[in-house]
Amino acid sequence: MKYKAIRFSQGENNLYLFSARAGDIWRFSSINQKSDDKEEGYQRALSPSRAKDIKDYILSRKTIAPAIVLSLDAGKAEYDEINSEISIEDSPDSAWVIDGQHRLRGAALADKESEIELPIVAYIGLDLKDQIAQFVTINREAKGVPTSLYYDLLNFLPPKTKPMDVAKEKAADIANTLRKDPDSIFFEKIVVVTSPKKGQISLNNFVRKIYPLILESKGPFSAYSQKEFSLIIENYFKALKSVFPDEFSLTKQRFFQTLGFGAVINALHPIFSITAKEKRGFRVEDIESMLSKVSDFQFSDWDKIGTGTAAENQAGRDFETYFKNVMQEQGQGEMIRLI
């Protein structure tokens, strides 16, 4: 497929400006690099209803002006300087959509009923890290693109220099390990690109609460490896479920709601410290033994304190204070057991 194109430069990159039928762009482009099936990948990454709205908007004879930003595979696209033409192989993975996913899908749907052309700005041969860096930069504040998707892509970005970025990346790694493990209490409970349903939390929310705990030099769990901290949080939630089963019921799922998850994570470090001193371990049975002493805690009181960070902090303090008040701290051993 050939298109008349203009080449221009920005920084160290050449870019190519051209137009093409929306249906053609959809056919040779990928939406979600994490899925081999384009339709499945689109459903996971973006909103079909929003695409339909764009389709209806276009078919009402209105204009969508902003360009679609593509990264073209260097092995499947080339620019002819003499004829000012760009050639693109007509195959499903010749390009990745960096920006304009919804506009492209909506226009492609409209293109089935009426010929629709879209403007394109394209890179050729942009490496994976730069593709995703561009995606994050362009889409970070865009409506409809979930923040969790950026955390899921962090592993592909260039090495981090800021401790906060490193901690967020580690937190995202922990979340992805737990949510994909069928034996984990977090299995399919952490969602990346869709809105959380009842009994689920977003990757964004998980990272928000976890990264301060593992922040280098400052986080209370920074001395523990990623694997060790994964066990710590897994054991903690398994013990919570064992001691407070009603709070994990289908009707409540309290600890997989924003306030409940945030509150028990706020209380994690003091509970960890006291349990480690008392039991010389933080295995599920160690935590169960300690939490059973506060099994009468009234989580229903949390329903009355509202929402938001202040409510989350208050709920966490209430649980922590109650736990501390009924515990008798004993000597702390040098080693703790996790398995």
Coordinates of C-alpha atoms in Angstrom, one line a residue:
M1 CA 0.0 0.0 0.0
K2 CA 1.4 3.4 -1.1
Y3 CA 0.6 6.9 0.1
K4 CA 1.9 10.3 -0.8
A5 CA 3.7 11.6 2.2
I6 CA 5.7 14.5 3.6
R7 CA 8.8 13.8 5.6
F8 CA 9.9 16.2 8.4
S9 CA 12.2 16.0 11.4
Q10 CA 11.9 16.6 15.1
G11 CA 14.9 16.1 17.4
E12 CA 16.6 12.9 16.4
N13 CA 13.5 11.4 14.6
N14 CA 12.1 11.6 11.1
L15 CA 8.3 11.7 10.9
Y16 CA 6.0 11.2 8.0
L17 CA 2.7 13.0 7.4
F18 CA 0.1 11.3 5.1
S19 CA -3.6 10.3 4.9
A20 CA -5.2 6.9 4.5
R21 CA -8.6 5.2 4.7
A22 CA -9.6 4.5 8.3
G23 CA -10.4 0.9 7.4
D24 CA -6.9 0.4 5.9
I25 CA -5.1 1.8 8.9
W26 CA -7.2 -0.4 11.2
R27 CA -6.3 -3.4 9.1
F28 CA -2.5 -2.9 9.2
S29 CA -2.2 -1.6 12.7
S30 CA -2.1 -3.1 16.2
I31 CA -4.0 -1.6 19.1
N32 CA -2.7 -3.6 22.1
Q33 CA 0.8 -5.2 21.9
K34 CA -0.1 -7.5 24.7
S35 CA -2.7 -9.4 22.6
D36 CA -2.3 -11.4 19.4
D37 CA -6.0 -10.9 18.6
K38 CA -6.7 -7.3 17.6
E39 CA -10.4 -7.3 18.6
E40 CA -9.6 -8.9 22.0
G41 CA -6.7 -6.5 22.5
Y42 CA -8.9 -3.5 21.7
Q43 CA -11.6 -4.7 24.1
R44 CA -9.0 -5.1 26.9
A45 CA -7.3 -1.7 26.3
L46 CA -10.0 0.7 25.3
S47 CA -13.7 1.4 25.3
P48 CA -16.0 0.0 22.5
S49 CA -18.8 2.3 23.6
R50 CA -16.6 5.3 23.1
A51 CA -15.5 4.1 19.7
K52 CA -19.2 3.7 18.7
D53 CA -19.9 7.3 19.8
I54 CA -17.1 8.5 17.6
K55 CA -18.5 6.4 14.7
D56 CA -21.9 8.0 15.2
Y57 CA -20.3 11.4 15.4
I58 CA -18.4 10.9 12.1
L59 CA -21.5 9.5 10.3
S60 CA -23.4 12.6 11.3
R61 CA -21.1 14.4 8.8
K62 CA -18.9 15.9 11.5
T63 CA -15.1 16.1 11.3
I64 CA -12.3 14.5 13.4
A65 CA -9.2 16.5 12.7
P66 CA -6.4 15.4 15.0
A67 CA -3.9 13.0 13.4
I68 CA -3.5 9.3 14.3
V69 CA 0.1 8.7 15.5
L70 CA 1.6 5.4 14.3
S71 CA 4.9 3.6 14.8
L72 CA 5.6 1.7 11.5
D73 CA 7.7 -1.5 11.6
A74 CA 10.9 -0.7 9.7
G75 CA 10.8 -4.1 8.1
K76 CA 7.3 -3.4 6.7
A77 CA 7.4 0.2 5.8
E78 CA 9.8 2.5 3.8
Y79 CA 9.9 6.0 2.4
D80 CA 10.7 6.7 -1.2
E81 CA 12.4 10.1 -1.3
I82 CA 12.2 10.5 -5.1
N83 CA 8.4 10.0 -5.3
S84 CA 7.6 11.3 -1.8
E85 CA 5.7 8.1 -1.1
I86 CA 5.5 5.8 1.9
S87 CA 4.9 2.1 1.3
I88 CA 3.4 -0.1 4.1
E89 CA 2.9 -3.8 4.0
D90 CA -0.7 -4.8 4.2
S91 CA -0.4 -7.1 7.3
P92 CA -1.9 -6.8 10.8
D93 CA 1.2 -5.9 12.6
S94 CA 2.8 -3.3 10.3
A95 CA 2.1 -0.5 12.7
W96 CA 1.3 0.2 16.4
V97 CA -1.1 3.0 17.3
I98 CA 0.6 5.3 19.7
D99 CA -2.2 7.9 19.8
G100 CA -5.7 7.9 18.5
Q101 CA -6.9 4.4 19.3
H102 CA -10.5 5.4 19.9
R103 CA -10.6 7.8 16.9
L104 CA -9.2 5.1 14.6
R105 CA -11.6 2.4 15.8
G106 CA -14.6 4.7 15.5
A107 CA -13.5 5.9 12.1
A108 CA -12.9 2.4 10.9
L109 CA -16.4 1.4 11.9
A110 CA -17.8 4.4 10.1
D111 CA -15.6 3.6 7.1
K112 CA -17.7 0.5 6.5
E113 CA -20.6 2.7 5.7
S114 CA -19.0 5.8 4.2
E115 CA -15.4 6.3 3.0
I116 CA -13.4 8.0 5.8
E117 CA -9.9 9.3 5.5
L118 CA -7.7 10.1 8.5
P119 CA -4.5 12.2 8.8
I120 CA -1.5 10.2 10.1
V121 CA 1.8 11.2 11.6
A122 CA 4.1 8.2 11.6
Y123 CA 7.5 7.1 12.8
I124 CA 9.4 4.3 11.0
G125 CA 11.5 1.9 13.1
L126 CA 10.9 3.5 16.5
D127 CA 12.2 1.1 19.1
L128 CA 9.8 -0.4 21.7
K129 CA 11.0 1.7 24.6
D130 CA 10.5 4.9 22.6
Q131 CA 7.1 3.8 21.3
I132 CA 5.8 3.2 24.8
A133 CA 7.5 6.4 26.1
Q134 CA 5.6 8.3 23.4
F135 CA 2.4 6.5 24.3
V136 CA 2.8 7.4 28.0
T137 CA 3.7 11.0 27.2
I138 CA 0.8 11.7 24.8
N139 CA -1.9 9.8 26.7
R140 CA -1.0 10.4 30.4
E141 CA -3.7 13.0 30.9
A142 CA -6.1 11.8 28.2
K143 CA -9.7 11.0 29.1
G144 CA -10.5 7.4 28.9
V145 CA -7.0 6.0 29.1
P146 CA -6.6 4.3 32.5
T147 CA -3.6 5.3 34.6
S148 CA -3.1 1.6 35.4
L149 CA -2.1 1.0 31.8
Y150 CA 1.0 3.2 32.3
Y151 CA 2.1 1.2 35.3
D152 CA 1.6 -2.0 33.3
L153 CA 3.9 -0.5 30.6
L154 CA 6.6 0.7 33.0
N155 CA 8.8 -2.4 32.5
F156 CA 9.2 -1.4 28.9
L157 CA 10.4 2.1 29.6
P158 CA 14.1 3.1 29.9
P159 CA 15.9 2.6 33.2
K160 CA 14.6 4.7 36.0
T161 CA 16.7 7.2 38.0
K162 CA 14.2 8.3 40.5
P163 CA 13.6 6.0 43.5
M164 CA 9.8 6.7 43.2
D165 CA 9.7 5.4 39.7
V166 CA 11.7 2.3 40.7
A167 CA 9.3 1.6 43.6
K168 CA 6.3 2.1 41.3
E169 CA 7.7 -0.4 38.8
K170 CA 8.4 -2.9 41.6
A171 CA 4.8 -2.5 42.9
A172 CA 3.4 -3.0 39.4
D173 CA 5.6 -6.2 39.1
I174 CA 4.3 -7.5 42.4
A175 CA 0.7 -6.8 41.4
N176 CA 1.1 -8.5 38.0
T177 CA 2.7 -11.6 39.7
L178 CA -0.1 -11.9 42.2
R179 CA -3.0 -11.2 39.8
K180 CA -1.8 -13.9 37.4
D181 CA -1.2 -16.6 40.0
P182 CA -4.2 -18.9 40.3
D183 CA -3.1 -19.8 43.9
S184 CA -3.0 -16.1 45.0
I185 CA -5.8 -14.4 46.9
F186 CA -5.3 -11.6 44.4
F187 CA -5.9 -13.8 41.3
E188 CA -8.0 -11.8 38.9
K189 CA -8.6 -9.2 41.6
I190 CA -6.3 -6.6 40.3
V191 CA -7.4 -5.1 36.9
V192 CA -5.1 -3.2 34.5
V193 CA -7.1 -1.7 31.7
T194 CA -10.7 -1.9 32.7
S195 CA -12.7 -0.3 35.5
P196 CA -12.7 -2.5 38.7
K197 CA -15.9 -4.4 39.3
K198 CA -17.1 -5.2 42.8
G199 CA -14.4 -7.3 44.5
Q200 CA -11.6 -5.9 42.3
I201 CA -9.1 -3.1 42.7
S202 CA -7.2 -1.2 40.0
L203 CA -3.5 -1.6 39.4
N204 CA -3.3 2.1 39.9
N205 CA -4.8 1.8 43.4
F206 CA -2.5 -1.1 44.2
V207 CA 0.6 0.8 43.1
R208 CA -0.5 3.9 44.9
K209 CA -0.6 2.1 48.3
I210 CA 2.3 -0.3 47.9
Y211 CA 5.1 1.7 46.4
P212 CA 5.6 3.9 49.5
L213 CA 6.2 0.8 51.5
I214 CA 9.0 -0.4 49.3
L215 CA 10.6 2.9 48.4
E216 CA 14.3 2.7 48.6
S217 CA 15.8 3.8 52.0
K218 CA 12.4 5.2 53.1
G219 CA 9.9 2.5 52.8
P220 CA 9.4 0.3 55.9
F221 CA 9.7 -2.9 53.7
S222 CA 12.5 -1.6 51.5
A223 CA 15.0 -4.1 52.9
Y224 CA 12.9 -7.0 51.7
S225 CA 13.2 -8.5 48.2
Q226 CA 10.3 -8.3 45.8
K227 CA 9.6 -12.0 46.3
E228 CA 9.6 -11.6 50.1
F229 CA 7.3 -8.6 50.0
S230 CA 4.9 -10.5 47.7
L231 CA 4.7 -13.2 50.3
I232 CA 4.2 -10.7 53.1
I233 CA 1.2 -9.1 51.4
E234 CA -0.2 -12.5 50.2
N235 CA 0.1 -14.0 53.7
Y236 CA -1.5 -10.9 55.2
F237 CA -4.6 -11.0 53.0
K238 CA -5.0 -14.8 53.4
A239 CA -5.0 -14.3 57.1
L240 CA -7.5 -11.4 56.9
K241 CA -9.8 -13.7 54.9
S242 CA -9.4 -16.5 57.4
V243 CA -10.1 -14.4 60.5
F244 CA -12.7 -12.1 58.9
P245 CA -14.5 -14.3 56.3
D246 CA -17.7 -12.1 56.3
E247 CA -15.7 -9.2 55.0
F248 CA -14.7 -11.2 52.0
S249 CA -18.3 -12.3 51.2
L250 CA -19.7 -11.6 47.7
T251 CA -21.9 -8.8 49.1
K252 CA -19.0 -7.0 50.9
Q253 CA -15.6 -7.7 49.4
R254 CA -14.5 -5.0 51.8
F255 CA -10.7 -5.4 51.4
F256 CA -11.0 -5.2 47.6
Q257 CA -12.6 -1.8 47.7
T258 CA -10.6 1.4 47.6
L259 CA -11.2 2.4 51.2
G260 CA -10.8 -1.1 52.7
F261 CA -7.7 -2.0 50.7
G262 CA -6.1 1.3 51.6
A263 CA -7.0 1.0 55.3
V264 CA -5.6 -2.5 55.8
I265 CA -2.4 -1.6 53.8
N266 CA -2.0 1.5 56.1
A267 CA -2.1 -0.9 59.0
L268 CA 0.2 -3.5 57.5
H269 CA 3.5 -2.3 58.9
P270 CA 2.5 -2.1 62.6
I271 CA 0.8 -5.5 62.3
F272 CA 3.8 -6.9 60.6
S273 CA 6.2 -5.5 63.3
I274 CA 4.1 -6.7 66.2
T275 CA 3.5 -10.2 64.7
A276 CA 7.2 -10.6 63.9
K277 CA 8.1 -9.8 67.5
E278 CA 5.5 -12.1 69.0
K279 CA 5.7 -15.0 66.6
R280 CA 9.1 -14.6 65.0
G281 CA 7.4 -15.0 61.7
F282 CA 4.8 -13.6 59.3
R283 CA 3.4 -16.8 58.0
V284 CA -0.4 -17.1 57.5
E285 CA -0.8 -19.0 60.7
D286 CA 1.3 -16.4 62.6
I287 CA -0.9 -13.6 61.4
E288 CA -4.1 -15.5 62.0
S289 CA -3.1 -16.1 65.6
M290 CA -2.6 -12.4 66.1
L291 CA -5.6 -11.1 64.2
S292 CA -7.9 -13.6 65.9
K293 CA -7.4 -11.5 69.1
V294 CA -9.2 -8.6 67.3
S295 CA -11.8 -10.7 65.5
D296 CA -14.5 -8.6 67.1
F297 CA -13.3 -5.4 65.3
Q298 CA -16.3 -3.6 63.8
F299 CA -15.4 -3.0 60.2
S300 CA -19.0 -1.9 59.6
D301 CA -18.0 1.4 61.3
W302 CA -16.0 2.2 58.1
D303 CA -19.3 2.5 56.3
K304 CA -20.0 5.7 58.2
I305 CA -16.8 7.6 57.6
G306 CA -17.2 8.4 53.9
T307 CA -14.7 8.1 51.1
G308 CA -11.4 9.6 50.1
T309 CA -7.9 9.7 51.5
A310 CA -8.9 11.2 54.8
A311 CA -11.5 8.4 55.4
E312 CA -9.0 5.8 54.3
N313 CA -6.4 7.1 56.7
Q314 CA -8.9 7.2 59.5
A315 CA -10.1 3.6 58.9
G316 CA -6.5 2.4 58.9
R317 CA -5.7 4.2 62.1
D318 CA -8.8 2.8 63.8
F319 CA -7.8 -0.8 62.9
E320 CA -4.1 -0.2 63.8
T321 CA -5.0 1.4 67.2
Y322 CA -7.5 -1.4 68.1
F323 CA -4.9 -4.0 67.2
K324 CA -2.2 -2.3 69.3
N325 CA -4.4 -1.9 72.3
V326 CA -5.1 -5.6 72.6
M327 CA -1.6 -6.8 71.9
Q328 CA 1.1 -7.6 74.4
E329 CA 4.4 -6.9 72.5
Q330 CA 7.1 -9.5 73.2
G331 CA 10.8 -9.8 72.1
Q332 CA 11.5 -9.7 68.4
G333 CA 13.6 -12.5 66.8
E334 CA 16.2 -11.8 64.3
M335 CA 14.6 -13.9 61.6
I336 CA 11.0 -14.2 60.5
R337 CA 9.3 -17.1 58.7
L338 CA 7.4 -16.4 55.5
I339 CA 6.9 -20.0 54.3

